[in-house]
mmCIF file of C-alpha atoms and ligand atoms in Angstrom:
data_model
loop_
_atom_site.group_PDB
_atom_site.id
_atom_site.type_symbol
_atom_site.label_atom_id
_atom_site.label_comp_id
_atom_site.label_asym_id
_atom_site.label_seq_id
_atom_site.Cartn_x
_atom_site.Cartn_y
_atom_site.Cartn_z
ATOM 1 C CA MET A 1 -23.963 -20.898 5.049
ATOM 2 C CA THR A 2 -22.050 -24.180 4.468
ATOM 3 C CA ALA A 3 -19.013 -24.705 6.595
ATOM 4 C CA LEU A 4 -15.746 -25.238 4.795
ATOM 5 C CA HIS A 5 -12.707 -27.281 5.582
ATOM 6 C CA LEU A 6 -9.211 -26.729 4.252
ATOM 7 C CA ARG A 7 -6.144 -28.847 4.731
ATOM 8 C CA GLY A 8 -2.639 -27.855 3.625
ATOM 9 C CA VAL A 9 0.563 -26.143 4.721
ATOM 10 C CA LEU A 10 -0.563 -23.162 6.753
ATOM 11 C CA LEU A 11 1.381 -19.916 6.405
ATOM 12 C CA PRO A 12 3.113 -18.211 8.145
ATOM 13 C CA GLY A 13 3.719 -21.237 10.353
ATOM 14 C CA GLY A 14 4.760 -23.466 7.542
ATOM 15 C CA GLU A 15 3.475 -26.668 9.130
ATOM 16 C CA PRO A 16 0.735 -29.018 7.648
ATOM 17 C CA GLY A 17 -2.541 -28.247 9.318
ATOM 18 C CA GLU A 18 -6.258 -27.784 8.909
ATOM 19 C CA LEU A 19 -8.714 -24.976 9.328
ATOM 20 C CA TRP A 20 -12.423 -24.459 8.989
ATOM 21 C CA VAL A 21 -14.587 -21.570 7.840
ATOM 22 C CA LEU A 22 -18.001 -20.864 9.343
ATOM 23 C CA ASP A 23 -20.113 -17.731 8.800
ATOM 24 C CA GLY A 24 -17.231 -16.026 7.041
ATOM 25 C CA LEU A 25 -14.838 -16.512 9.901
ATOM 26 C CA VAL A 26 -11.779 -18.712 10.324
ATOM 27 C CA ARG A 27 -12.129 -21.564 12.835
ATOM 28 C CA THR A 28 -9.276 -23.510 14.170
ATOM 29 C CA GLU A 29 -11.378 -26.178 15.788
ATOM 30 C CA PRO A 30 -13.266 -28.737 13.679
ATOM 31 C CA VAL A 31 -16.748 -27.646 12.483
ATOM 32 C CA PRO A 32 -19.073 -30.647 12.132
ATOM 33 C CA GLY A 33 -20.337 -31.364 8.614
ATOM 34 C CA ALA A 34 -17.831 -28.976 6.986
ATOM 35 C CA GLU A 35 -17.126 -29.613 3.262
ATOM 36 C CA THR A 36 -13.494 -30.136 2.467
ATOM 37 C CA VAL A 37 -12.738 -27.639 -0.339
ATOM 38 C CA ALA A 38 -8.939 -27.762 -0.309
ATOM 39 C CA ASP A 39 -6.642 -30.657 0.384
ATOM 40 C CA GLY A 40 -2.925 -30.093 -0.118
ATOM 41 C CA GLY A 41 -1.147 -27.008 -1.244
ATOM 42 C CA TYR A 42 -0.361 -23.865 0.782
ATOM 43 C CA VAL A 43 -2.945 -21.722 2.625
ATOM 44 C CA LEU A 44 -2.096 -18.115 3.338
ATOM 45 C CA PRO A 45 -3.764 -14.883 4.404
ATOM 46 C CA GLY A 46 -5.059 -12.942 1.488
ATOM 47 C CA LEU A 47 -2.458 -10.581 -0.191
ATOM 48 C CA VAL A 48 -2.342 -6.866 0.832
ATOM 49 C CA ASP A 49 -1.648 -4.070 -1.615
ATOM 50 C CA ALA A 50 -0.501 -1.360 0.852
ATOM 51 C CA HIS A 51 -0.345 1.444 -1.723
ATOM 52 C CA CYS A 52 -3.249 1.469 -4.124
ATOM 53 C CA HIS A 53 -5.676 4.071 -5.448
ATOM 54 C CA VAL A 54 -9.197 2.863 -5.914
ATOM 55 C CA GLY A 55 -11.104 5.613 -7.779
ATOM 56 C CA LEU A 56 -8.121 6.802 -9.776
ATOM 57 C CA GLY A 57 -7.563 5.738 -13.353
ATOM 58 C CA PRO A 58 -4.924 6.681 -16.029
ATOM 59 C CA ASP A 59 -6.926 9.803 -16.927
ATOM 60 C CA GLY A 60 -7.757 10.897 -13.424
ATOM 61 C CA PRO A 61 -10.764 10.374 -11.148
ATOM 62 C CA VAL A 62 -13.287 7.730 -12.201
ATOM 63 C CA GLY A 63 -16.846 6.990 -11.173
ATOM 64 C CA LEU A 64 -17.787 4.583 -8.378
ATOM 65 C CA GLU A 65 -18.697 1.736 -10.746
ATOM 66 C CA GLU A 66 -15.294 1.849 -12.471
ATOM 67 C CA ALA A 67 -13.686 2.132 -9.025
ATOM 68 C CA GLY A 68 -15.463 -1.101 -8.071
ATOM 69 C CA GLU A 69 -14.037 -2.735 -11.217
ATOM 70 C CA GLN A 70 -10.601 -1.606 -10.206
ATOM 71 C CA ALA A 71 -10.995 -3.157 -6.781
ATOM 72 C CA ARG A 72 -12.263 -6.377 -8.421
ATOM 73 C CA THR A 73 -9.160 -6.452 -10.571
ATOM 74 C CA ASP A 74 -7.012 -6.050 -7.402
ATOM 75 C CA ARG A 75 -8.912 -8.882 -5.871
ATOM 76 C CA ASP A 76 -8.368 -11.138 -8.884
ATOM 77 C CA GLY A 77 -4.663 -10.297 -8.624
ATOM 78 C CA GLY A 78 -4.731 -11.759 -5.141
ATOM 79 C CA ALA A 79 -5.147 -8.530 -3.033
ATOM 80 C CA LEU A 80 -7.953 -9.064 -0.576
ATOM 81 C CA LEU A 81 -6.939 -6.057 1.509
ATOM 82 C CA ILE A 82 -6.126 -2.682 0.128
ATOM 83 C CA ARG A 83 -4.642 0.395 1.846
ATOM 84 C CA ASP A 84 -5.996 3.064 -0.344
ATOM 85 C CA CYS A 85 -3.330 5.738 -0.358
ATOM 86 C CA GLY A 86 -5.592 8.605 -1.357
ATOM 87 C CA SER A 87 -8.532 8.748 -3.686
ATOM 88 C CA PRO A 88 -10.183 11.527 -5.367
ATOM 89 C CA ILE A 89 -13.587 9.961 -4.830
ATOM 90 C CA ASP A 90 -15.394 8.711 -1.698
ATOM 91 C CA THR A 91 -15.294 4.906 -1.932
ATOM 92 C CA THR A 92 -17.102 4.068 1.306
ATOM 93 C CA LEU A 93 -19.961 2.543 -0.621
ATOM 94 C CA LEU A 94 -17.567 -0.046 -2.103
ATOM 95 C CA GLN A 95 -16.660 -1.140 1.462
ATOM 96 C CA ARG A 96 -20.243 -2.601 1.673
ATOM 97 C CA GLN A 97 -19.833 -4.783 -1.398
ATOM 98 C CA ALA A 98 -19.081 -8.312 -0.175
ATOM 99 C CA ASP A 99 -17.314 -9.355 -3.391
ATOM 100 C CA LEU A 100 -14.680 -6.560 -3.225
ATOM 101 C CA PRO A 101 -11.483 -6.532 -1.195
ATOM 102 C CA ARG A 102 -11.484 -4.737 2.176
ATOM 103 C CA ILE A 103 -10.395 -1.183 1.689
ATOM 104 C CA VAL A 104 -8.662 0.896 4.271
ATOM 105 C CA ARG A 105 -9.024 4.450 2.961
ATOM 106 C CA ALA A 106 -6.814 7.464 3.538
ATOM 107 C CA GLY A 107 -9.346 10.034 2.333
ATOM 108 C CA ARG A 108 -7.893 12.510 -0.259
ATOM 109 C CA HIS A 109 -4.346 13.498 -0.855
ATOM 110 C CA LEU A 110 -3.273 16.745 0.843
ATOM 111 C CA ALA A 111 -1.288 18.894 -1.479
ATOM 112 C CA ARG A 112 -0.638 22.530 -2.565
ATOM 113 C CA PRO A 113 -1.729 24.290 -5.778
ATOM 114 C CA LYS A 114 0.371 23.168 -8.766
ATOM 115 C CA ARG A 115 2.266 20.828 -6.521
ATOM 116 C CA TYR A 116 0.623 17.487 -7.399
ATOM 117 C CA ILE A 117 -1.367 15.755 -10.163
ATOM 118 C CA PRO A 118 -4.276 18.189 -10.880
ATOM 119 C CA ALA A 119 -7.752 17.334 -9.505
ATOM 120 C CA LEU A 120 -6.599 14.468 -7.243
ATOM 121 C CA GLY A 121 -6.057 16.086 -3.958
ATOM 122 C CA VAL A 122 -7.150 18.818 -1.661
ATOM 123 C CA GLU A 123 -4.939 21.819 -2.603
ATOM 124 C CA LEU A 124 -4.130 24.169 0.289
ATOM 125 C CA ASP A 125 -3.334 27.770 -0.611
ATOM 126 C CA ASP A 126 -1.610 28.327 2.689
ATOM 127 C CA PRO A 127 0.503 25.489 4.038
ATOM 128 C CA GLY A 128 -0.388 26.630 7.506
ATOM 129 C CA LEU A 129 -3.823 25.182 6.830
ATOM 130 C CA LEU A 130 -2.403 21.608 6.853
ATOM 131 C CA PRO A 131 -3.266 20.659 10.534
ATOM 132 C CA GLU A 132 -6.829 21.601 9.954
ATOM 133 C CA ALA A 133 -7.038 19.670 6.659
ATOM 134 C CA VAL A 134 -5.361 16.652 8.308
ATOM 135 C CA ALA A 135 -8.098 16.680 10.977
ATOM 136 C CA GLU A 136 -10.712 16.687 8.233
ATOM 137 C CA GLN A 137 -9.161 13.826 6.338
ATOM 138 C CA ALA A 138 -8.624 11.846 9.495
ATOM 139 C CA ARG A 139 -12.337 12.052 10.041
ATOM 140 C CA ALA A 140 -13.172 11.080 6.514
ATOM 141 C CA GLY A 141 -10.660 8.182 6.201
ATOM 142 C CA ASP A 142 -10.152 4.821 7.974
ATOM 143 C CA GLY A 143 -7.153 5.638 10.097
ATOM 144 C CA TRP A 144 -4.703 6.932 7.542
ATOM 145 C CA VAL A 145 -3.963 10.381 6.204
ATOM 146 C CA LYS A 146 -1.946 10.878 2.949
ATOM 147 C CA LEU A 147 0.302 13.873 2.444
ATOM 148 C CA VAL A 148 2.122 14.792 -0.696
ATOM 149 C CA GLY A 149 5.532 15.319 0.818
ATOM 150 C CA ASP A 150 7.372 16.549 -2.239
ATOM 151 C CA TRP A 151 6.767 17.180 -5.879
ATOM 152 C CA ILE A 152 8.289 19.182 -8.751
ATOM 153 C CA ASP A 153 8.396 22.867 -8.051
ATOM 154 C CA ARG A 154 8.365 24.323 -11.587
ATOM 155 C CA GLU A 155 9.890 27.537 -10.453
ATOM 156 C CA ILE A 156 13.019 25.784 -9.368
ATOM 157 C CA GLY A 157 12.747 23.013 -11.860
ATOM 158 C CA ASP A 158 13.342 20.187 -9.473
ATOM 159 C CA ILE A 159 11.654 18.152 -6.626
ATOM 160 C CA ALA A 160 11.081 20.155 -3.463
ATOM 161 C CA PRO A 161 9.186 19.734 -0.161
ATOM 162 C CA LEU A 162 5.624 21.061 0.083
ATOM 163 C CA TRP A 163 5.461 21.806 3.832
ATOM 164 C CA PRO A 164 7.535 23.564 6.472
ATOM 165 C CA ASP A 165 8.832 21.339 9.252
ATOM 166 C CA ASP A 166 6.936 23.079 12.023
ATOM 167 C CA VAL A 167 3.641 22.677 10.220
ATOM 168 C CA LEU A 168 4.398 18.976 9.844
ATOM 169 C CA VAL A 169 4.963 18.609 13.514
ATOM 170 C CA GLU A 170 1.591 20.074 14.300
ATOM 171 C CA ALA A 171 -0.269 18.326 11.514
ATOM 172 C CA ILE A 172 1.024 14.899 12.414
ATOM 173 C CA ALA A 173 0.277 15.443 16.041
ATOM 174 C CA VAL A 174 -3.265 16.371 15.053
ATOM 175 C CA ALA A 175 -3.647 13.123 13.172
ATOM 176 C CA HIS A 176 -2.286 11.041 15.945
ATOM 177 C CA SER A 177 -4.516 12.728 18.549
ATOM 178 C CA ARG A 178 -7.468 11.566 16.327
ATOM 179 C CA GLY A 179 -6.231 8.003 16.056
ATOM 180 C CA ALA A 180 -4.937 8.258 12.506
ATOM 181 C CA ARG A 181 -1.532 7.386 11.059
ATOM 182 C CA VAL A 182 0.110 9.621 8.476
ATOM 183 C CA THR A 183 2.036 8.681 5.320
ATOM 184 C CA ALA A 184 3.568 10.796 2.593
ATOM 185 C CA HIS A 185 4.488 10.541 -1.049
ATOM 186 C CA VAL A 186 8.237 11.281 -1.190
ATOM 187 C CA PHE A 187 10.483 10.936 -4.245
ATOM 188 C CA GLY A 188 13.388 13.144 -3.305
ATOM 189 C CA GLU A 189 15.806 13.712 -0.423
ATOM 190 C CA ASP A 190 14.872 17.026 1.116
ATOM 191 C CA ALA A 191 11.422 16.339 2.473
ATOM 192 C CA LEU A 192 12.400 13.214 4.379
ATOM 193 C CA PRO A 193 14.140 14.564 7.538
ATOM 194 C CA GLY A 194 11.303 16.924 8.253
ATOM 195 C CA LEU A 195 8.567 14.301 7.798
ATOM 196 C CA ILE A 196 10.434 11.665 9.852
ATOM 197 C CA GLY A 197 11.382 14.166 12.517
ATOM 198 C CA ALA A 198 7.757 15.219 12.772
ATOM 199 C CA GLY A 199 6.720 11.603 13.617
ATOM 200 C CA ILE A 200 5.386 10.387 10.340
ATOM 201 C CA ASP A 201 4.326 6.688 10.344
ATOM 202 C CA CYS A 202 5.157 5.619 6.793
ATOM 203 C CA ILE A 203 7.002 6.891 3.674
ATOM 204 C CA GLU A 204 5.737 6.003 0.132
ATOM 205 C CA HIS A 205 8.346 5.446 -2.630
ATOM 206 C CA GLY A 206 11.285 6.727 -0.456
ATOM 207 C CA THR A 207 13.676 6.832 -3.434
ATOM 208 C CA GLY A 208 15.640 9.674 -1.811
ATOM 209 C CA LEU A 209 16.528 7.825 1.411
ATOM 210 C CA SER A 210 20.135 8.208 2.702
ATOM 211 C CA ASP A 211 21.831 5.816 5.104
ATOM 212 C CA ASP A 212 21.295 8.254 7.981
ATOM 213 C CA VAL A 213 17.572 8.648 7.246
ATOM 214 C CA VAL A 214 17.175 4.923 6.892
ATOM 215 C CA ASP A 215 18.696 4.409 10.299
ATOM 216 C CA GLU A 216 16.305 6.939 11.837
ATOM 217 C CA MET A 217 13.335 5.292 10.155
ATOM 218 C CA ALA A 218 14.463 1.954 11.666
ATOM 219 C CA ARG A 219 14.897 3.586 15.103
ATOM 220 C CA ARG A 220 11.423 5.078 14.968
ATOM 221 C CA ALA A 221 9.825 1.945 13.236
ATOM 222 C CA VAL A 222 8.628 4.191 10.345
ATOM 223 C CA ALA A 223 7.431 1.842 7.616
ATOM 224 C CA LEU A 224 8.565 2.078 3.827
ATOM 225 C CA VAL A 225 6.351 1.107 0.856
ATOM 226 C CA PRO A 226 8.825 1.297 -2.052
ATOM 227 C CA THR A 227 6.371 0.783 -4.891
ATOM 228 C CA LEU A 228 9.195 -0.492 -7.131
ATOM 229 C CA ILE A 229 6.950 -1.115 -10.079
ATOM 230 C CA ASN A 230 6.063 2.532 -10.063
ATOM 231 C CA VAL A 231 9.724 3.555 -9.683
ATOM 232 C CA GLU A 232 10.377 1.562 -12.812
ATOM 233 C CA THR A 233 8.445 4.325 -14.658
ATOM 234 C CA PHE A 234 10.747 7.112 -13.468
ATOM 235 C CA PRO A 235 12.971 7.094 -16.682
ATOM 236 C CA ALA A 236 9.828 7.421 -18.743
ATOM 237 C CA ILE A 237 8.598 10.358 -16.584
ATOM 238 C CA ALA A 238 12.074 11.888 -17.077
ATOM 239 C CA ASP A 239 11.827 11.554 -20.804
ATOM 240 C CA THR A 240 8.693 13.620 -20.893
ATOM 241 C CA ALA A 241 10.112 16.313 -18.624
ATOM 242 C CA THR A 242 12.180 18.068 -21.359
ATOM 243 C CA ARG A 243 11.446 21.489 -19.964
ATOM 244 C CA TYR A 244 12.899 20.534 -16.574
ATOM 245 C CA PRO A 245 16.339 19.008 -17.228
ATOM 246 C CA ARG A 246 17.326 19.169 -13.592
ATOM 247 C CA TYR A 247 14.226 17.377 -12.534
ATOM 248 C CA ALA A 248 14.632 14.734 -15.263
ATOM 249 C CA ALA A 249 18.307 14.039 -14.195
ATOM 250 C CA HIS A 250 17.098 13.789 -10.597
ATOM 251 C CA MET A 251 14.411 11.219 -11.460
ATOM 252 C CA ARG A 252 16.858 9.118 -13.453
ATOM 253 C CA ALA A 253 19.309 9.205 -10.496
ATOM 254 C CA LEU A 254 16.611 8.185 -8.030
ATOM 255 C CA HIS A 255 15.579 5.346 -10.278
ATOM 256 C CA ALA A 256 19.107 4.068 -10.477
ATOM 257 C CA ARG A 257 19.456 4.053 -6.644
ATOM 258 C CA ALA A 258 16.195 2.492 -5.807
ATOM 259 C CA PRO A 259 17.267 -1.150 -5.373
ATOM 260 C CA ALA A 260 20.213 -0.194 -3.249
ATOM 261 C CA ILE A 261 17.904 1.934 -1.033
ATOM 262 C CA VAL A 262 15.443 -0.924 -0.478
ATOM 263 C CA SER A 263 18.275 -3.218 0.352
ATOM 264 C CA ALA A 264 19.751 -0.696 2.841
ATOM 265 C CA ALA A 265 16.271 -0.290 4.412
ATOM 266 C CA LEU A 266 15.876 -4.019 4.820
ATOM 267 C CA ASP A 267 19.406 -4.401 6.290
ATOM 268 C CA ALA A 268 18.561 -1.608 8.840
ATOM 269 C CA GLY A 269 15.336 -3.300 9.874
ATOM 270 C CA VAL A 270 12.849 -0.859 8.479
ATOM 271 C CA PRO A 271 9.480 -2.434 8.046
ATOM 272 C CA VAL A 272 8.939 -2.730 4.339
ATOM 273 C CA TYR A 273 5.584 -3.535 2.748
ATOM 274 C CA VAL A 274 4.266 -4.365 -0.710
ATOM 275 C CA GLY A 275 2.315 -1.695 -2.571
ATOM 276 C CA THR A 276 1.844 -1.211 -6.275
ATOM 277 C CA ASP A 277 0.680 2.389 -6.537
ATOM 278 C CA ALA A 278 -2.072 1.216 -8.947
ATOM 279 C CA GLY A 279 -4.513 3.828 -10.189
ATOM 280 C CA GLY A 280 -2.628 6.419 -12.294
ATOM 281 C CA GLY A 281 0.221 5.093 -14.403
ATOM 282 C CA ILE A 282 0.174 1.583 -12.840
ATOM 283 C CA ALA A 283 -2.573 -0.898 -13.708
ATOM 284 C CA HIS A 284 -4.603 -2.503 -10.938
ATOM 285 C CA GLY A 285 -4.071 -6.215 -10.003
ATOM 286 C CA ARG A 286 -0.268 -6.181 -9.928
ATOM 287 C CA VAL A 287 0.543 -6.946 -6.295
ATOM 288 C CA VAL A 288 2.513 -10.077 -7.263
ATOM 289 C CA ASP A 289 4.780 -8.054 -9.601
ATOM 290 C CA GLU A 290 5.690 -5.881 -6.678
ATOM 291 C CA ILE A 291 6.651 -9.011 -4.577
ATOM 292 C CA VAL A 292 8.805 -10.189 -7.449
ATOM 293 C CA ALA A 293 10.407 -6.693 -7.723
ATOM 294 C CA LEU A 294 11.209 -6.515 -4.044
ATOM 295 C CA ARG A 295 12.850 -9.973 -4.266
ATOM 296 C CA ALA A 296 14.897 -8.747 -7.183
ATOM 297 C CA ALA A 297 16.048 -5.907 -4.910
ATOM 298 C CA GLY A 298 17.301 -8.388 -2.421
ATOM 299 C CA MET A 299 14.209 -9.029 -0.141
ATOM 300 C CA ASP A 300 14.252 -12.585 1.185
ATOM 301 C CA GLY A 301 11.404 -14.707 -0.251
ATOM 302 C CA GLU A 302 9.597 -15.319 2.960
ATOM 303 C CA ARG A 303 9.990 -11.696 4.160
ATOM 304 C CA ALA A 304 8.724 -10.454 0.732
ATOM 305 C CA LEU A 305 5.627 -12.756 1.077
ATOM 306 C CA ALA A 306 5.044 -11.618 4.673
ATOM 307 C CA ALA A 307 5.233 -7.929 3.473
ATOM 308 C CA ALA A 308 2.415 -8.689 1.100
ATOM 309 C CA SER A 309 0.379 -10.837 3.558
ATOM 310 C CA TRP A 310 0.538 -11.613 7.283
ATOM 311 C CA ALA A 311 3.025 -8.838 8.288
ATOM 312 C CA ALA A 312 1.062 -6.170 6.262
ATOM 313 C CA ARG A 313 -2.090 -7.355 7.814
ATOM 314 C CA GLU A 314 -0.737 -7.065 11.308
ATOM 315 C CA TRP A 315 0.553 -3.543 10.429
ATOM 316 C CA LEU A 316 -2.925 -2.545 9.285
ATOM 317 C CA ASP A 317 -4.568 -4.171 12.342
ATOM 318 C CA VAL A 318 -6.358 -6.883 10.299
ATOM 319 C CA PRO A 319 -5.861 -10.418 11.578
ATOM 320 C CA GLY A 320 -4.414 -13.328 9.594
ATOM 321 C CA LEU A 321 -5.464 -16.988 9.794
ATOM 322 C CA VAL A 322 -6.308 -17.005 13.474
ATOM 323 C CA ASP A 323 -9.552 -18.247 15.153
ATOM 324 C CA GLY A 324 -12.389 -15.734 14.653
ATOM 325 C CA ALA A 325 -10.610 -13.746 11.882
ATOM 326 C CA PRO A 326 -12.316 -12.971 8.628
ATOM 327 C CA ALA A 327 -11.767 -15.829 6.170
ATOM 328 C CA ASP A 328 -9.860 -13.910 3.500
ATOM 329 C CA LEU A 329 -7.273 -16.362 2.204
ATOM 330 C CA LEU A 330 -5.585 -17.964 -0.810
ATOM 331 C CA VAL A 331 -4.757 -21.499 -1.585
ATOM 332 C CA VAL A 332 -1.832 -22.059 -3.870
ATOM 333 C CA ASP A 333 -0.368 -25.259 -5.259
ATOM 334 C CA GLY A 334 3.406 -24.441 -4.684
ATOM 335 C CA ASP A 335 5.360 -22.794 -1.878
ATOM 336 C CA PRO A 336 4.968 -18.958 -2.426
ATOM 337 C CA ARG A 337 7.957 -18.348 -0.202
ATOM 338 C CA SER A 338 10.237 -19.766 -2.791
ATOM 339 C CA ASP A 339 8.177 -19.174 -5.947
ATOM 340 C CA PRO A 340 5.896 -15.995 -5.796
ATOM 341 C CA ASP A 341 4.571 -16.802 -9.320
ATOM 342 C CA VAL A 342 2.341 -19.537 -7.834
ATOM 343 C CA LEU A 343 0.305 -16.604 -6.340
ATOM 344 C CA ARG A 344 -0.755 -15.643 -9.888
ATOM 345 C CA THR A 345 -2.890 -18.790 -10.248
ATOM 346 C CA PRO A 346 -4.368 -19.681 -6.862
ATOM 347 C CA SER A 347 -6.424 -22.814 -6.744
ATOM 348 C CA MET A 348 -8.860 -21.098 -4.452
ATOM 349 C CA VAL A 349 -9.569 -17.571 -3.184
ATOM 350 C CA LEU A 350 -11.870 -17.066 -0.202
ATOM 351 C CA LEU A 351 -13.145 -13.607 0.663
ATOM 352 C CA ARG A 352 -15.379 -13.142 3.755
ATOM 353 C CA GLY A 353 -15.576 -16.935 3.642
ATOM 354 C CA VAL A 354 -17.024 -17.084 0.158
ATOM 355 C CA VAL A 355 -15.226 -18.787 -2.727
ATOM 356 C CA VAL A 356 -14.512 -16.013 -5.257
ATOM 357 C CA ARG A 357 -12.244 -18.177 -7.351
HETATM 358 ZN ZN1 ZN B 1 0.234 6.578 -5.064
#
């Protein structure tokens, strides 16, 4: 394999520098005979979509081939690392395809009957079965387990938690004992204290966070993936929920508060990461849109970029542009800390040291 040489402003450091790529890996010492493929611009670790569903399309589960196309679309949007936040199909075969982004899988969603999108998750008749199901998904995934923390309960006509607090304590301990982290889908308020008190590692969406809960997340270093481009669809979800006026009003209220909640989480020091929720209602390949949305909610430009690149990689235990790291990187013409739109048209994308753009 030809050795490559890149020169530009290296992020996150922000200083002009050089790096080399040999056998798919980043090298920080000169490699003799390397071909200079980038000279100028900004070089940064490949983007991360920390909430994505490869294997899920607008009409539900898709086949492996279409799932591969979704991952390719994510890659072409700049995401070279995906935390798959629950997939109805087993995508391990996609992890062997060199042209696809790296995928960190969470196995299947854990839900209860009639308490999530049909056919996506494992539906447990008895909530007491959760610890056992968590153990199974921890085995099946790559270090993450995904719970549905709350969902509409049609009997009460509003969002409500799925799991008793004591079951959550046991289930999350089971995941941790098997080396897996746990995250949960949460739109409303009521499920949050139980999940966070039980030691969860991350909250998805988090539109129901209060100041007290935000402070507790910061204290425990629980991450938040706001998926703001998904939250933008809440009013449309409310419009279709004509049989559940309380739920519809709740969704509208959560939507209205979302930017303020992200801003409170950032102020409190909660680790916030970029995730699109691509797969169902959200198209794949939109990671840059979520960076832009987080900036609009008040996230500083450099922090928003970090949340979609080096900081997210560190959180997922995947190295950035250090010696010996996989050469998954972007080269862009302008400074993506001040103008995220430059990420939409990278001058070069390297994945596993191979030029894919
Ligand atoms: Zn999702």
